[in-house]
XYZ file of C-alpha atoms in Angstrom:
179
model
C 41.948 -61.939 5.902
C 45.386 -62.323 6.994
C 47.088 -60.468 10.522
C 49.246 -58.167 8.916
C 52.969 -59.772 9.918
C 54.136 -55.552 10.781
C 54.470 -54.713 14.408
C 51.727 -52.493 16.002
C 53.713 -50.099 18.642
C 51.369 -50.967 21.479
C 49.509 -47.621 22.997
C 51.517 -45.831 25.363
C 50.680 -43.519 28.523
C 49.600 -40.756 25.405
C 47.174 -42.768 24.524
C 46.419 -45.061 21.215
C 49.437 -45.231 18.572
C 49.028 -42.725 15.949
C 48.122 -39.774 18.431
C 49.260 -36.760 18.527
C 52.044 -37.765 20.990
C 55.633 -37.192 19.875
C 57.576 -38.795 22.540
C 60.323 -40.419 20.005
C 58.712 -43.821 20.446
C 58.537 -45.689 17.818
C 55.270 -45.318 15.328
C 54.410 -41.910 17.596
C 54.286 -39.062 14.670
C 57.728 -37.453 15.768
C 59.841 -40.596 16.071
C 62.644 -41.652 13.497
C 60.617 -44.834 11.971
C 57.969 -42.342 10.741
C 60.144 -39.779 9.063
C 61.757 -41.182 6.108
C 65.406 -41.069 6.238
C 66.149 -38.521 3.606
C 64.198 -35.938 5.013
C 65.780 -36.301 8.515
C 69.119 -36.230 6.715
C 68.421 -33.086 4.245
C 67.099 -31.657 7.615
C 70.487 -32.304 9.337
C 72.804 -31.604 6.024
C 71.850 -28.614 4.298
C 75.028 -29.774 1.826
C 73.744 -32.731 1.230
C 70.507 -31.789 0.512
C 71.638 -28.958 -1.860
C 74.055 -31.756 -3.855
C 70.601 -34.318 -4.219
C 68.547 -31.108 -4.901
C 71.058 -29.968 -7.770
C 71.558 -33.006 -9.431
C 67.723 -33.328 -9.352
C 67.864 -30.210 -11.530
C 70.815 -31.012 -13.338
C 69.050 -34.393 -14.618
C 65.587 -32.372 -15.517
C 67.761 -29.726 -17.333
C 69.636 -32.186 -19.611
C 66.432 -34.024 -20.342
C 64.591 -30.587 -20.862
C 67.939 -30.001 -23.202
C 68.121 -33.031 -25.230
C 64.078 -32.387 -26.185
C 65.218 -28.896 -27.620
C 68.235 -29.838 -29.273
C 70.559 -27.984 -27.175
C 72.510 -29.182 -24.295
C 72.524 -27.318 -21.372
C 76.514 -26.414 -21.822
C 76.295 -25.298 -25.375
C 73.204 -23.466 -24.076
C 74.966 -21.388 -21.596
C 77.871 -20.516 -24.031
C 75.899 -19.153 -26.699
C 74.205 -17.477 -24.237
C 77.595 -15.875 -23.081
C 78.659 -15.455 -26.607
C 75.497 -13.180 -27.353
C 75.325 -11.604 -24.221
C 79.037 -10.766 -23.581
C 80.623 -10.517 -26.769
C 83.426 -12.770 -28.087
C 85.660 -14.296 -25.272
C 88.225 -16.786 -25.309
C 87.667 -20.806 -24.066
C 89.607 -19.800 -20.941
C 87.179 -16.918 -20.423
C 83.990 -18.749 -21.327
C 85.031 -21.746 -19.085
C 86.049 -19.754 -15.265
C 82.990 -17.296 -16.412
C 80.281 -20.714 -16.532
C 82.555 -22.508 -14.676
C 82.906 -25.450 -17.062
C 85.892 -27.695 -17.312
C 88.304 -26.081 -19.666
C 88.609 -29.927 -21.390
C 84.969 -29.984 -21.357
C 85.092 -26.178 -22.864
C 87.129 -27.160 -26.007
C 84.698 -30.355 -27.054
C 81.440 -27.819 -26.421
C 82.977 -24.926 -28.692
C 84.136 -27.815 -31.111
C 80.730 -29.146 -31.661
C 79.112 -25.484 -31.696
C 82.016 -24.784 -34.669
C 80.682 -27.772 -36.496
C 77.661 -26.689 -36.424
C 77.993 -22.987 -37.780
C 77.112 -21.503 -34.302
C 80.227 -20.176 -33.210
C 83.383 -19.598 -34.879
C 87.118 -19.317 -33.541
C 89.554 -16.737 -34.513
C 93.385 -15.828 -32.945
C 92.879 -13.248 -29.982
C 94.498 -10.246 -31.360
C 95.947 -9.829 -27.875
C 96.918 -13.404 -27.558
C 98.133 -15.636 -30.878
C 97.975 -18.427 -28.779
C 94.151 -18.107 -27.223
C 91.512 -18.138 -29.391
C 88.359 -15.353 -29.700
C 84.672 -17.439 -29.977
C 82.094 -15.494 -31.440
C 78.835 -16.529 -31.761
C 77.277 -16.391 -35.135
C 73.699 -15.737 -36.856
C 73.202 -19.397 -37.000
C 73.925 -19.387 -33.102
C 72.179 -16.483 -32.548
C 68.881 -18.393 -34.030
C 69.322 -21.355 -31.859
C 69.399 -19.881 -28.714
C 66.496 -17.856 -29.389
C 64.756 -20.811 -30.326
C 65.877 -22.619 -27.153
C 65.428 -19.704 -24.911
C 61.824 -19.685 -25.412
C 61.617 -23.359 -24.061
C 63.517 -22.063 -20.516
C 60.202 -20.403 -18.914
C 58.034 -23.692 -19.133
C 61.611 -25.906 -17.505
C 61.578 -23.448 -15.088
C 57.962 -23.584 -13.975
C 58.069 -27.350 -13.887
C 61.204 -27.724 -11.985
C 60.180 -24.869 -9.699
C 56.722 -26.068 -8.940
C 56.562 -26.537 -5.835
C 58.400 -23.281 -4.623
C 56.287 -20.311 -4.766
C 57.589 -17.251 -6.863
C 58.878 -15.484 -3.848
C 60.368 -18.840 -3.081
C 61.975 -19.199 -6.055
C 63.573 -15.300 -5.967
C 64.726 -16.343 -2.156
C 66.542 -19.087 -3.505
C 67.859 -17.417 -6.226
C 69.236 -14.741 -4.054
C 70.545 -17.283 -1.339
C 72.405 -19.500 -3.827
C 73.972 -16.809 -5.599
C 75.266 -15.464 -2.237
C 76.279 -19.201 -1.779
C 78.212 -19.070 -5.047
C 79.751 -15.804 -4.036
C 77.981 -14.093 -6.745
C 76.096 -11.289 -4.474
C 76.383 -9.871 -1.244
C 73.068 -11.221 -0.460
């Protein structure tokens, strides 16, 4: 068999590499060479690990989305619709805090479909009122019963008290609650 051609870290005064010595040399358990870099950074940058950890989500939610037949945005804005009552673009977009460009192409394709439909706000000629429909209605039901099992398998490794702590922390992140 072949030496290996990695450097052994030769034992130091803690005794034989790989003990439970964490004096920051390298191989010892606590030193930098051991810890992958991510982890030290998400450690360091709470931002930066709620950015990776988001987009993680993000990904899993549009793939989750695309297997139901209902992206994520026109998810949320049926949702809205059903939940709220009718409410302009403007309104839908600062409420889920989606691009008001991004708005119009998302209530466009839910028109086309028969899941919404646009009328002149009575208060406003120029805004337009979206309502969701019975069509809609039916499709969110149907993808709303999909959201428990996403939830559980992008969750899984927080517990559910975990998951309710970071519930409750991001939303007082977002400004949503007082905490």
């Amino acid at each position: 068999m072949a030496p290996s051609t990695r450097p052994h870290p030769a034992p130091g005064p803690g005794g034989p590499a790989g003990s439970d010595r964490s004096d920051g040399s390298p191989g010892s358990p606590g030193s930098h060479e051991q810890t992958p870099y991510f982890a030290r950074l998400a450690a360091e940058r709470p931002d930066i690990a709620l950015c990776r950890a988001s987009s993680a989500v993000a990904r899993a939610a549009e793939a989750h989305a695309a297997g139901v037949g209902l992206g994520v945005g026109p998810h949320l804005v049926l949702k809205m619709l059903t939940e709220a009552g009718p409410s302009s673009q403007r309104v839908l977009s600062d409420q889920l805090r989606i691009d008001r460009t991004v708005m119009v192409g998302i209530c466009d394709g839910l028109e086309r479909a028969g899941q919404v439909r646009r009328e002149r706000a009575a208060g406003d000629r120029r805004a337009y009122a979206v309502t969701v429909t019975d069509a809609g209605r039916a499709e969110l039901a149907r993808a709303e019963r999909a959201v428990p099992g996403f939830l559980d398998d992008s969750f899984q490794r927080l517990t559910p008290g975990e998951r309710r702590q970071l519930t409750r922390l991001l939303g007082k992140l977002l400004g949503t609650t007082d905490g």
